[in-house]
Coordinates of C-alpha atoms in Angstrom, one line a residue:
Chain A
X1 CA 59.4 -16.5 -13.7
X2 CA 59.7 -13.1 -15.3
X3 CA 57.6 -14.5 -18.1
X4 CA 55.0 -15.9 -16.2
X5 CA 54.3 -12.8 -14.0
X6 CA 54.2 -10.8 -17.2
X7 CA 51.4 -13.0 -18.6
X8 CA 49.2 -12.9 -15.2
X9 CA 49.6 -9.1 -15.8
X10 CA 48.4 -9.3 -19.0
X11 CA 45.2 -11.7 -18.2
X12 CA 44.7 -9.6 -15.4
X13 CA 43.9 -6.8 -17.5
X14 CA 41.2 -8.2 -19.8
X15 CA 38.4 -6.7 -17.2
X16 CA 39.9 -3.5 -18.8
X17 CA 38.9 -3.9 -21.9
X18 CA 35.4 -5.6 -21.2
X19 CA 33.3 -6.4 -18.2
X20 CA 31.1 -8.2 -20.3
X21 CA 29.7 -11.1 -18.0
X22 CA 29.5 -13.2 -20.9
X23 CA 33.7 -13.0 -21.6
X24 CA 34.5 -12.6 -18.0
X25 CA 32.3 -16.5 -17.3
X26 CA 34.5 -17.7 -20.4
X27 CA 38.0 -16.6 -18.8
X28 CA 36.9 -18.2 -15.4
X29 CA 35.7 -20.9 -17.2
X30 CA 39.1 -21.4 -18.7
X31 CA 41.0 -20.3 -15.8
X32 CA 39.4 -23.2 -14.1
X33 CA 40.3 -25.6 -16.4
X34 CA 43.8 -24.4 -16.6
X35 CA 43.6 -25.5 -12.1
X36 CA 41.7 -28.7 -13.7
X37 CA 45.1 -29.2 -15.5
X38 CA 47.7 -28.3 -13.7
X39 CA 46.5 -31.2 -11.0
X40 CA 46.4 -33.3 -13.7
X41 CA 49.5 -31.8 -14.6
X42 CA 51.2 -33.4 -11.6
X43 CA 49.6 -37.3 -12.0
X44 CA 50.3 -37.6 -15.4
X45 CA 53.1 -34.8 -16.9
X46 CA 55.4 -35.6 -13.8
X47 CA 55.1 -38.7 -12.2
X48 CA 53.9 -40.4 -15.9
X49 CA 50.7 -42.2 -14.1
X50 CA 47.7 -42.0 -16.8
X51 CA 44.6 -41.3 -14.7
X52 CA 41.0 -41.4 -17.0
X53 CA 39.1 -40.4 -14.4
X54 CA 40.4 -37.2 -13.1
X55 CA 36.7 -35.5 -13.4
X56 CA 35.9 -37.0 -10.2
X57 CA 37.9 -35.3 -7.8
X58 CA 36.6 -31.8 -9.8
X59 CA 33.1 -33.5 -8.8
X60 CA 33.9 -33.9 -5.3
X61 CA 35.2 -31.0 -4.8
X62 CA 32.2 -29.5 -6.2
X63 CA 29.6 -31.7 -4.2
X64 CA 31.6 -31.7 -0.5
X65 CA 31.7 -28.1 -1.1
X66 CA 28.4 -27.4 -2.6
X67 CA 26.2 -30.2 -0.2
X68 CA 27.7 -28.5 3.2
X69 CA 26.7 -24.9 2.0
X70 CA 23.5 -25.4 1.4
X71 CA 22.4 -27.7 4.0
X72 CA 24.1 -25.9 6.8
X73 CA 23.9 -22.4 4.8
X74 CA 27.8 -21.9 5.2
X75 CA 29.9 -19.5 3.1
X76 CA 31.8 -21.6 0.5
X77 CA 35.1 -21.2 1.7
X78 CA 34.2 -22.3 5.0
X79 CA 33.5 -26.0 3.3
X80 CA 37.5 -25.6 2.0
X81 CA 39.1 -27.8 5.2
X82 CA 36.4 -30.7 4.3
X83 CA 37.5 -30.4 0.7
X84 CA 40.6 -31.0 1.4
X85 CA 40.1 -33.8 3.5
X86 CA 37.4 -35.3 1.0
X87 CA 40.1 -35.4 -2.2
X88 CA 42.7 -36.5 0.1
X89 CA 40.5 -39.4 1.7
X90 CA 39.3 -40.4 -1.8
X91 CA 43.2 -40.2 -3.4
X92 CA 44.1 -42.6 -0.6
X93 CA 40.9 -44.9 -0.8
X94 CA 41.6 -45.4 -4.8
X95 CA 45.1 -44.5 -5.4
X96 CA 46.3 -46.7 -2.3
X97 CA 45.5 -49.9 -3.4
X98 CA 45.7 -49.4 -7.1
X99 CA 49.6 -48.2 -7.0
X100 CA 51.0 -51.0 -5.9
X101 CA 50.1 -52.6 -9.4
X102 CA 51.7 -51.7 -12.6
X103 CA 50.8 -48.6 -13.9
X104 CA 48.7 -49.6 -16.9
X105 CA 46.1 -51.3 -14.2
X106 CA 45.4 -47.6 -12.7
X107 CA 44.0 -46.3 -15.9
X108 CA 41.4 -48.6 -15.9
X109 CA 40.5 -48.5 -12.1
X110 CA 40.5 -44.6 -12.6
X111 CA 38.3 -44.8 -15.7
X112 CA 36.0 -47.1 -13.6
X113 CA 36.1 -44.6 -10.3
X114 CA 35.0 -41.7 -12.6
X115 CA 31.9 -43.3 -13.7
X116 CA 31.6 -44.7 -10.1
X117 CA 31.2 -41.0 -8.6
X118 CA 29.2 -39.5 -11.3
X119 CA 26.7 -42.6 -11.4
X120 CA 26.3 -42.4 -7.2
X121 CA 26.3 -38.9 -7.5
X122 CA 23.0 -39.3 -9.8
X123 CA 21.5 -41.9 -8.2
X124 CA 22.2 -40.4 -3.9
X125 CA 19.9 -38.3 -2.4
X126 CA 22.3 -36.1 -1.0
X127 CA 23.8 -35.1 -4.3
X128 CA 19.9 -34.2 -5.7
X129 CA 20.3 -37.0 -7.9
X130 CA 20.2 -36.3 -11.4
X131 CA 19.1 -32.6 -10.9
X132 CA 22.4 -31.8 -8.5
X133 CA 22.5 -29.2 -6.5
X134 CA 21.4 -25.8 -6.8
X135 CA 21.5 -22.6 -4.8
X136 CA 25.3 -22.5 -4.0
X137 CA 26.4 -19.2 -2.8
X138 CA 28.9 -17.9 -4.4
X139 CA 32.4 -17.1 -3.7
X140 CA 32.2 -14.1 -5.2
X141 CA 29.1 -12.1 -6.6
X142 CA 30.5 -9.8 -9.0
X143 CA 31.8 -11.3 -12.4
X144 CA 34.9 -9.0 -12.1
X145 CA 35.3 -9.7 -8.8
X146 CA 35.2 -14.0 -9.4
X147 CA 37.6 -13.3 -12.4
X148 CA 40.3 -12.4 -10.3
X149 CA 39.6 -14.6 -7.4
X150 CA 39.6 -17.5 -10.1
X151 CA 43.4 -16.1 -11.8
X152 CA 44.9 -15.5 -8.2
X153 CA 44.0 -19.1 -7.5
X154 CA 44.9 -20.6 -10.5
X155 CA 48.0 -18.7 -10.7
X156 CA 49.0 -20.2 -7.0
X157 CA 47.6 -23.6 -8.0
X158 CA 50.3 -23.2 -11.2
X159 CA 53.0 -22.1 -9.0
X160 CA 52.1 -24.6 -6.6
X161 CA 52.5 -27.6 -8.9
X162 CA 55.8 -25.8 -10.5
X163 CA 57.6 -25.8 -7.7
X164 CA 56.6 -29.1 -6.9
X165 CA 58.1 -30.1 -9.9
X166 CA 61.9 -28.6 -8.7
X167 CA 61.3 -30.3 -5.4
X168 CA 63.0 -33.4 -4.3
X169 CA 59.6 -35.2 -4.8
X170 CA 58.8 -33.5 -7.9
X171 CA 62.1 -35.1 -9.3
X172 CA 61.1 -38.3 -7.1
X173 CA 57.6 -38.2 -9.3
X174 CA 60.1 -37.6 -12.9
X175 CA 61.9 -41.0 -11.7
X176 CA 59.0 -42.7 -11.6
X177 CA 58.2 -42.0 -14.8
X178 CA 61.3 -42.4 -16.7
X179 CA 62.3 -45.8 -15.2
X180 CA 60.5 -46.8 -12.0
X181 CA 62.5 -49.8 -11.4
X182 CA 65.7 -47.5 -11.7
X183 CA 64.3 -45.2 -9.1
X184 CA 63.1 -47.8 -6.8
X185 CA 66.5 -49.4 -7.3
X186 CA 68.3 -46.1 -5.8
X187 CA 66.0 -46.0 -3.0
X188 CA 63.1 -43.9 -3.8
X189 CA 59.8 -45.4 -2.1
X190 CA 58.1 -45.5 -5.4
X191 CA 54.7 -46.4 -3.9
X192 CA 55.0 -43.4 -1.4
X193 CA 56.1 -41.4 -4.5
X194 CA 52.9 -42.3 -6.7
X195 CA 50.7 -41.8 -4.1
X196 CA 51.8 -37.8 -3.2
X197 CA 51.5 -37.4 -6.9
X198 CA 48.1 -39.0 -7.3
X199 CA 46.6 -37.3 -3.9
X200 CA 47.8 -33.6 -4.7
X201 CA 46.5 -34.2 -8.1
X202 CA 43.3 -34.7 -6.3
X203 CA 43.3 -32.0 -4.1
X204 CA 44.1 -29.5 -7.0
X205 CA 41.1 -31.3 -8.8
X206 CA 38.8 -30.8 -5.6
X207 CA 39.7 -27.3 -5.2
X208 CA 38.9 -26.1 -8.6
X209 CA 35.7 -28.3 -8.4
X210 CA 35.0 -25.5 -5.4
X211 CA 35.2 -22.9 -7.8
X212 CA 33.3 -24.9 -10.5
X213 CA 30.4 -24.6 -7.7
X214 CA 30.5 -21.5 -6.9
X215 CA 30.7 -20.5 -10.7
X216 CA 27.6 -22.3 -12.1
X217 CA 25.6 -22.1 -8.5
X218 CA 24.1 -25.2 -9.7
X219 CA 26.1 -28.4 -10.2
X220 CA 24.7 -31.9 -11.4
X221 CA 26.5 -35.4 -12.5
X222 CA 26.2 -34.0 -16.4
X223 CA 28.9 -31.9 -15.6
X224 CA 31.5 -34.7 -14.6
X225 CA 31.3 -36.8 -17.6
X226 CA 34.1 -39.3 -18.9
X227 CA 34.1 -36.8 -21.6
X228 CA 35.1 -34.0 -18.8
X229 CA 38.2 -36.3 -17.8
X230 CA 38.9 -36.6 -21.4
X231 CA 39.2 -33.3 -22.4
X232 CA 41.6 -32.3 -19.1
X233 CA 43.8 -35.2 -20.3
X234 CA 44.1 -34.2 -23.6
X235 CA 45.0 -30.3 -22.4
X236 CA 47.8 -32.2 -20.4
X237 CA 49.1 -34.1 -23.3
X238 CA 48.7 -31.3 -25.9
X239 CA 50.9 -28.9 -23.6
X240 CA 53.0 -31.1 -21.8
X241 CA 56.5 -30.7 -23.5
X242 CA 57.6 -31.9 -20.1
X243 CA 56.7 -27.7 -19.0
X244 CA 53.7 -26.5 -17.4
X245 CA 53.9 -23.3 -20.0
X246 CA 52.0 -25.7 -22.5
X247 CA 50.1 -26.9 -20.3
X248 CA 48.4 -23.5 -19.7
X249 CA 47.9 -22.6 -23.4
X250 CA 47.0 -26.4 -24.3
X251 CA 44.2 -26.1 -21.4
X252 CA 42.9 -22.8 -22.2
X253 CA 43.0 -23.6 -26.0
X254 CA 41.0 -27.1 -24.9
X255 CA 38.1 -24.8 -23.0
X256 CA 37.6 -21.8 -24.8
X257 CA 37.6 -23.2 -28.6
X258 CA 34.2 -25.3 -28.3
X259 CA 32.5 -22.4 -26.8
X260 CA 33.6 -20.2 -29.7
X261 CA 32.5 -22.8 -31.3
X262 CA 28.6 -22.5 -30.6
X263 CA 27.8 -20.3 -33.9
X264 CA 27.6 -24.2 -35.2
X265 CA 26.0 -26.3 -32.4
X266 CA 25.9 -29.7 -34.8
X267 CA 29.1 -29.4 -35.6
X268 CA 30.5 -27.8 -32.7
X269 CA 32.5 -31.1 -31.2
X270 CA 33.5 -32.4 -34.4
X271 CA 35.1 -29.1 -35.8
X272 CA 36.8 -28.9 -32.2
X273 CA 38.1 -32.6 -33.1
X274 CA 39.4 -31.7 -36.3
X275 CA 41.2 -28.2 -35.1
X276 CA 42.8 -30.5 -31.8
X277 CA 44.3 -32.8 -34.8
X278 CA 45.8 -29.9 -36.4
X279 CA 47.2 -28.3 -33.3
X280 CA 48.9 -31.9 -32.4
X281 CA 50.6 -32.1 -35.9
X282 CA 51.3 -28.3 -36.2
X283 CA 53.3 -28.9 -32.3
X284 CA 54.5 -32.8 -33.7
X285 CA 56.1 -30.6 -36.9
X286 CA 57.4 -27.7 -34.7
X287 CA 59.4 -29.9 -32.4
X288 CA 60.4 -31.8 -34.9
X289 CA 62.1 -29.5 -37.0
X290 CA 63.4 -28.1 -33.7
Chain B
X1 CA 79.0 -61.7 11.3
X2 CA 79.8 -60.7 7.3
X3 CA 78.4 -56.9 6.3
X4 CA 76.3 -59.1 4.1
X5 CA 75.9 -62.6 3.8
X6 CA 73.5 -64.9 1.3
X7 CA 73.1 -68.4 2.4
X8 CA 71.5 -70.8 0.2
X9 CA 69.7 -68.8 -2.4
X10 CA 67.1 -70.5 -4.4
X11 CA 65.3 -69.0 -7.6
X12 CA 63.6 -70.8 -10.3
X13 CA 60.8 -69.2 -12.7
X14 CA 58.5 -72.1 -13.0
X15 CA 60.4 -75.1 -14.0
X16 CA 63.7 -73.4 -14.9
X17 CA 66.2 -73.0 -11.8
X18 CA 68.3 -70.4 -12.7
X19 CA 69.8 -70.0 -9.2
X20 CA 70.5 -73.2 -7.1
X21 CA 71.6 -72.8 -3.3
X22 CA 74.6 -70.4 -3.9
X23 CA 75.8 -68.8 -0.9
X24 CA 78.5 -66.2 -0.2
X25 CA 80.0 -63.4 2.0
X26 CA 81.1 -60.3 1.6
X27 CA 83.4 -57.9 4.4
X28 CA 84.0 -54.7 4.5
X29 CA 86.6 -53.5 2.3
X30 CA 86.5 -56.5 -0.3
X31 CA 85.7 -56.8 -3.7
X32 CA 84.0 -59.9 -5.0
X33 CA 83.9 -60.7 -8.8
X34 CA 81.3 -63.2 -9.8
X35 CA 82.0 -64.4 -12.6
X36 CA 80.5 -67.6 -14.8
X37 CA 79.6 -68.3 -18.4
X38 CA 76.3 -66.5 -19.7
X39 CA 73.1 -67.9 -18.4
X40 CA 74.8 -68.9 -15.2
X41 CA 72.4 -66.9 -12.7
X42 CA 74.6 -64.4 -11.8
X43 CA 72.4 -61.3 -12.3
X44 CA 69.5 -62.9 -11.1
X45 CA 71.7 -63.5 -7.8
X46 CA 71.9 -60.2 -8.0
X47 CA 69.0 -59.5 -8.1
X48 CA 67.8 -61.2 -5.2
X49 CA 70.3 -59.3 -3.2
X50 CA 69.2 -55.9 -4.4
X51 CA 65.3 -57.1 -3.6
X52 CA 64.1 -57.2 -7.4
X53 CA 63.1 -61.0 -7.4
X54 CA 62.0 -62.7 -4.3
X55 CA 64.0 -65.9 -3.9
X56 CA 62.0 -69.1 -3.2
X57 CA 64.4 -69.9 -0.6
X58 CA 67.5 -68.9 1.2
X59 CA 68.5 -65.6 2.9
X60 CA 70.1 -62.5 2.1
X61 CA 71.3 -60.2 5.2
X62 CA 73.2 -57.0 5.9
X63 CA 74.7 -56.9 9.4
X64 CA 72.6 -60.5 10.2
X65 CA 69.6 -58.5 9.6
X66 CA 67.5 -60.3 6.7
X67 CA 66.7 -58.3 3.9
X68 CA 65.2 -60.9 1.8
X69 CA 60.9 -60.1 1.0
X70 CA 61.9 -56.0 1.6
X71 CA 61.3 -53.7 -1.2
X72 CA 64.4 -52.6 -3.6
X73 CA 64.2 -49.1 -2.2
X74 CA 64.0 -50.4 1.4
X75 CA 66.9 -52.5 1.1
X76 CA 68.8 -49.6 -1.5
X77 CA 68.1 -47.7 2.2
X78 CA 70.2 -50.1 4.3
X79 CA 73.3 -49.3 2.2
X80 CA 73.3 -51.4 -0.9
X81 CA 73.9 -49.2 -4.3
X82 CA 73.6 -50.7 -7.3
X83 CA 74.1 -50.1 -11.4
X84 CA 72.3 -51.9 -14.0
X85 CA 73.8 -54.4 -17.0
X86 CA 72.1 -52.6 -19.3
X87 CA 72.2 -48.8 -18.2
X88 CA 69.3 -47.4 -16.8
X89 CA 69.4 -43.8 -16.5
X90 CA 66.1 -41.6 -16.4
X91 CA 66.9 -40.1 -20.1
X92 CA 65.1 -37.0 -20.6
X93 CA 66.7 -35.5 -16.8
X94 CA 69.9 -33.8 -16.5
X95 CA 73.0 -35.6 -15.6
X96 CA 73.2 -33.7 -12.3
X97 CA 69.8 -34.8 -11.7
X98 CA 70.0 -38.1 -12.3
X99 CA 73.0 -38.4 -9.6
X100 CA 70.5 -36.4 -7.4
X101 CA 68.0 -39.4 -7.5
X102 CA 71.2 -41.3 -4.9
X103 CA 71.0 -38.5 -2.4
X104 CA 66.8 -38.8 -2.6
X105 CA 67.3 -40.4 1.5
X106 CA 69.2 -38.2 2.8
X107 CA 67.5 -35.2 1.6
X108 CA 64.7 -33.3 3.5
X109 CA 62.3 -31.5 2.7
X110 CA 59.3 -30.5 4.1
X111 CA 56.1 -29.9 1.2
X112 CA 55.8 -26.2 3.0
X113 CA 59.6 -25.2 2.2
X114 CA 58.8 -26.5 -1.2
X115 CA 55.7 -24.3 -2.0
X116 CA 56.8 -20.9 0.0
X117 CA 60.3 -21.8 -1.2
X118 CA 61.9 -20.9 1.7
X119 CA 65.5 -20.4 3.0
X120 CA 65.8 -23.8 4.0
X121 CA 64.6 -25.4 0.7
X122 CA 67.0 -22.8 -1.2
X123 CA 69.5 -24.2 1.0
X124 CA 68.6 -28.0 1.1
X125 CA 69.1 -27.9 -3.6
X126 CA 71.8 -26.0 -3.7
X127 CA 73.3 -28.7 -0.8
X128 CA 72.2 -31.5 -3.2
X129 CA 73.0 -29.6 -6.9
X130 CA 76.9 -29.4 -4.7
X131 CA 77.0 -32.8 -3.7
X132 CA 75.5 -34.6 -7.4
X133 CA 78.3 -32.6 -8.9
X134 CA 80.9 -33.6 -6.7
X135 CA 80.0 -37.3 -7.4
X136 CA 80.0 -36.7 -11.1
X137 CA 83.6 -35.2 -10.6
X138 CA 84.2 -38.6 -8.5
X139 CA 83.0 -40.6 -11.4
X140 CA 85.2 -38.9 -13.7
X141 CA 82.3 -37.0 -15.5
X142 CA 83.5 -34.6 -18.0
X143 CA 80.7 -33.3 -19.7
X144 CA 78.2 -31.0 -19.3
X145 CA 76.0 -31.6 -15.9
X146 CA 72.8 -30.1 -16.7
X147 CA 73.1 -32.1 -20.0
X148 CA 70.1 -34.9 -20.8
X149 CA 71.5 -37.8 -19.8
X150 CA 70.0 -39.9 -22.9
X151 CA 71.8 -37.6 -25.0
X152 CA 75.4 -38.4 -23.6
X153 CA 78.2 -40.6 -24.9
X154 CA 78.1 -44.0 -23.4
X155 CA 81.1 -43.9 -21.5
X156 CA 79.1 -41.1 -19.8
X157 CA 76.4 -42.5 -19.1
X158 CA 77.9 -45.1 -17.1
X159 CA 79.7 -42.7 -14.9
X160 CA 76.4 -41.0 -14.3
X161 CA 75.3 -43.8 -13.3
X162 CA 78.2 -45.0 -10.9
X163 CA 78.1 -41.6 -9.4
X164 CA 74.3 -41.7 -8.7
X165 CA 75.3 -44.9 -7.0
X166 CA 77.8 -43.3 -5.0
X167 CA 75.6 -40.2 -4.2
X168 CA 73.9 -42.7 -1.9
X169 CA 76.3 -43.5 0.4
X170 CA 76.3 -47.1 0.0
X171 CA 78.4 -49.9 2.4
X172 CA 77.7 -52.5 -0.4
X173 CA 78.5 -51.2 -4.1
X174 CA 77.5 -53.9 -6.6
X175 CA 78.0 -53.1 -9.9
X176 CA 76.9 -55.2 -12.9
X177 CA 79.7 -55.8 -15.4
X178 CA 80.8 -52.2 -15.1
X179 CA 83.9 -52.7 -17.9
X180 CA 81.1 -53.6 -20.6
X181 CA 81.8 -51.7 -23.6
X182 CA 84.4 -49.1 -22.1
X183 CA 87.6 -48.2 -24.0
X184 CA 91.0 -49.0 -22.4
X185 CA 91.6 -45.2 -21.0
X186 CA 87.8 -45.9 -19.7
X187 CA 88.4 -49.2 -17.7
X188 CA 91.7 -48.3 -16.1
X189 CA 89.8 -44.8 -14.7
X190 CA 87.2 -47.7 -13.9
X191 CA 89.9 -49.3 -11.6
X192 CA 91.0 -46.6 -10.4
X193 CA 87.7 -45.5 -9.0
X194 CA 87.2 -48.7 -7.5
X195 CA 89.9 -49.4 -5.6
X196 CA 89.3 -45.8 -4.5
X197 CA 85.8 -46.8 -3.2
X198 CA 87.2 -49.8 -1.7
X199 CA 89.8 -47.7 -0.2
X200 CA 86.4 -46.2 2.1
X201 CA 86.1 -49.4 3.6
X202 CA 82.6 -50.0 1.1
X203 CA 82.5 -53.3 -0.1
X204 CA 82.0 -54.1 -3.7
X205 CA 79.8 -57.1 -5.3
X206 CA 80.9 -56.9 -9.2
X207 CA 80.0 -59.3 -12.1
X208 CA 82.1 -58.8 -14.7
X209 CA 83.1 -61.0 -17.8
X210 CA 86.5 -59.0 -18.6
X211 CA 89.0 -62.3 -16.6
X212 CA 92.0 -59.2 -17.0
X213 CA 90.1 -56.7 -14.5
X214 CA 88.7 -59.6 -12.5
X215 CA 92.4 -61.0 -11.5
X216 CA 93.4 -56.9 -11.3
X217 CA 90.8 -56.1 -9.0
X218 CA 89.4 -59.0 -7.1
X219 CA 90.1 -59.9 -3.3
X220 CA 87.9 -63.0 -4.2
X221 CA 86.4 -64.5 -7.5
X222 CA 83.2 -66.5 -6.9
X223 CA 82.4 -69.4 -10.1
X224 CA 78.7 -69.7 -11.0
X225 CA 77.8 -72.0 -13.4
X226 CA 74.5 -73.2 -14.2
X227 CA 72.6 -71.8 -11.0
X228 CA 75.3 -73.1 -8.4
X229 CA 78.7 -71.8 -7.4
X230 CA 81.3 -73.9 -8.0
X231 CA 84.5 -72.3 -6.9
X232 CA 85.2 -69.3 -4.1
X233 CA 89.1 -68.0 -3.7
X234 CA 91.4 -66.0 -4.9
X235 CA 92.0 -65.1 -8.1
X236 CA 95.4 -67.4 -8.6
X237 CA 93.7 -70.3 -7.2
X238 CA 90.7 -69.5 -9.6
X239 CA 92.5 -69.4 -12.2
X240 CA 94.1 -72.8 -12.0
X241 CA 90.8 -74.3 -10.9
X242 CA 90.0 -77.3 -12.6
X243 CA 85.8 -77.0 -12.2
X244 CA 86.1 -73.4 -13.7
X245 CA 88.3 -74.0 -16.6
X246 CA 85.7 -77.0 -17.6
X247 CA 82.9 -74.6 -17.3
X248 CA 84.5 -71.7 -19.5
X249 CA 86.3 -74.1 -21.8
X250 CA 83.7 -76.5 -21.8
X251 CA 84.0 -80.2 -20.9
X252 CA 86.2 -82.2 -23.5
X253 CA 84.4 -85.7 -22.3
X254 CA 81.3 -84.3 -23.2
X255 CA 82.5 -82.6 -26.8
X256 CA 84.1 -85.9 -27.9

């Protein structure tokens, strides 16, 4: 607790040392991602449930959000009770009948329901189509200004999925993914179980799809890629010593390297490839030696 | 009207019956052994009690209510507790943890407590931390409860996982040969904590193979042997039963 309030301090300085927009969009970037993973966070690192498809709550998130501000011209966070019900509605349309399977047979429905929103999402005229949406009004207009409001939401949407974890459910979800039959043998509901974990997971996703909006103003189906899903799943697995901690550092390692990485565009995703293989074997050697 | 009560139970994965129209009851108070040579069905009776395999006929009820078709956490709900043959702990959590997983129904807590952390969620896991410890302490749990539970000694385990058993209240306790690999200071505090169950008025449901705790323990010794029971009484009358003693020593007819 002590450590974690001593590391928001110290993020929460950086706009001391630089306002430059360019850093500032970078951390928010990253801070994101870190939300992106801490839902994640819950599906996979707790409850063991391997999702592929986790980009498209962070895309409906970002289109409920962004299609009812600018056809009806609210302020963003005005669209945040139909987020809510949007990632909710579209944890319990996919995760209700896939849970009741094994757990391998969700991967692949996820994997399929990620391409499923990002390929409606191009080809709906609501969503713009392949072009998106542009013109979001942002939450905030000042970089400083977003910076904060994207660490004080991350920070809650950590400390939200922590405490989850020491809950009765959050042990409920660990159960599960030690040895479901076990669980469901002691009475633990473990459909009931999966499903909270899979539709918070969602509703973490949809919310920092709301700031993903109001970040970029513009958002269109390139965004939410396979690749996006990917990448949030491999932050998860790269941190998750079974504690959020690495989670955090694993996800903001995961965003920040391949934009540092943009001195060499050609090589950009294949250097960031070779540095994720070191990292893994670097961790693999550390805890093995621990 | 029996506290629970199987009546013709029927199970066969495709052509291979494994359990043939066995039936038994079971009061409060008494412990059943179920004994039989390997392969005689007796854990997959089991396990059409506890709601793991659906049998393809017969019934299984608790106080006359039917049970059989419910899910294993549905019917873990009514009262029936269960261990496992082979232990099956959730390693990687904490001992006290894993006994936590038995007091999962009776705990509540509301997602708003859990995010504001509030009083009554402070209140509601230190209730449960109390109560998973005093279960281990029932169990006879010596080591360390915040230890990973795959990293425990074996006899531990299996008082980990007797207690998380017990955390759940149960009115039916059926344990599946709980002697298995315990040391003789082991299986008497095994006895000991039975009868002590017993002594609750819980009924207990126990396969085991170990004849010198079945005839120590036992109100009643049920015989299965290949998918059908063949003898129900009390130990000293299962003992001298001539069906059994063909089916353990084998039938001399048939060796000649």
């Amino acid at each position: 607790m002590k450590r974690a309030l001593l590391a928001f301090a110290a993020v929460a300085t950086l706009p001391v040392f630089t306002i430059s927009p360019y850093v500032l969009n970078m951390a928010a970037t990253a801070g994101i991602f870190v939300m992106l993973a801490a839902g994640l966070y819950i599906v996979v690192g707790y409850c063991g449930l391997l999702d592929l498809g986790f980009a498209a709550f962070f895309a409906i998130g970002a289109y409920t959000s962004g299609i009812l501000a600018t056809r009806f011209e609210l302020p963003l966070v005005a669209t945040l009770p139909a987020v809510l019900c949007a990632t909710v509605l579209a944890g319990i349309v996919i995760g209700g009948p896939t849970l009741r399977l094994r757990s391998d047979y969700l991967a692949i429905v996820t994997l399929g329901f990620g391409e499923i929103v990002r390929v409606t999402a191009t080809r709906l005229e609501i969503t713009g189509g392949p072009t998106g949406i542009y013109g979001i009004p942002p939450l905030a207009a000042d970089p400083v200004a977003f910076f904060y409001l994207v660490l004080v939401v991350t920070a809650l949407a950590l400390t939200g999925a922590a405490r989850l974890g020491r809950s009765k459910l959050g042990r409920a979800w660990q159960y599960v993914r030690e040895d479901e039959d076990a669980a469901e043998a002691t009475g633990i509901s473990t459909y009931r179980v999966k499903l909270a974990a899979y539709v918070l997971g969602s509703v973490w996703g949809g919310l920092a799809g709301v700031l993903f909006a109001s970040q970029l103003s513009a958002i269109s189906p390139a965004s939410f890629t396979f690749l996006q899903s990917a990448l949030v799943l491999v932050a998860v697995v790269l941190g998750a010593a079974r504690n959020i901690t690495g989670v955090i550092l694993a996800a903001a390692f995961v965003a920040v390297t391949p934009e540092l990485l943009r001195a060499f565009p050609d090589a950009r995703y294949f250097l960031f490839g070779v540095l994720l293989v070191v990292v893994m074997l670097l961790r693999h050697r550390r805890r093995a030696t621990a | 009207m029996s506290l629970l009560s199987v009546r013709d139970l029927r199970l066969s994965f495709g052509g291979l019956t494994v359990v043939n129209g066995v039936s038994f009851d079971l009061e409060p108070a008494e412990i059943l052994a179920v004994i039989g040579p390997n392969g005689a069905g007796k854990t997959s009776a089991f396990n059409c009690v506890t709601g793991v395999y659906r049998p393809q006929r017969g019934s299984v009820t608790v106080d006359g209510r039917p049970i059989t078709g419910l899910p294993p956490s549905r019917i873990a709900g009514l009262g029936l507790a269960r261990t496992f043959q082979n232990l099956r702990l959730f390693p990687a959590m904490s001992a006290e943890d894993n006994v936590r997983a038995g007091l999962h129904r009776a705990t509540r807590q509301a997602l708003w407590d859990v995010l504001l952390h509030t009083p009554r969620y402070r209140r509601s896991e230190r209730e449960s931390l109390e109560q998973a410890r005093h279960w281990l302490d029932v169990a006879g749990y010596e080591g360390d409860p915040g230890q990973p539970a795959g990293t425990l000694p074996y006899g531990e385990q299996r008082r980990v996982e007797l207690a998380r058993a017990l955390a759940a209240g149960p009115r039916v306790l059926l344990l599946d040969e709980p002697a298995a690999g315990l040391n003789h200071a082991e299986r008497s505090g095994l006895v000991r904590l039975i009868r002590e169950v017993r002594s609750t008025g819980v009924a207990v449901l126990m396969i085991e193979h170990d004849m010198g705790l079945v005839l120590e323990l036992a109100d009643r010794v049920a015989v299965l042997d290949r998918g059908r029971k063949i003898a129900d009484g009390p130990p000293d009358e299962i003992r001298t039963d001539q069906a059994v003693i063909d089916a353990y020593l084998g039938d001399a007819d048939a060796a000649a």
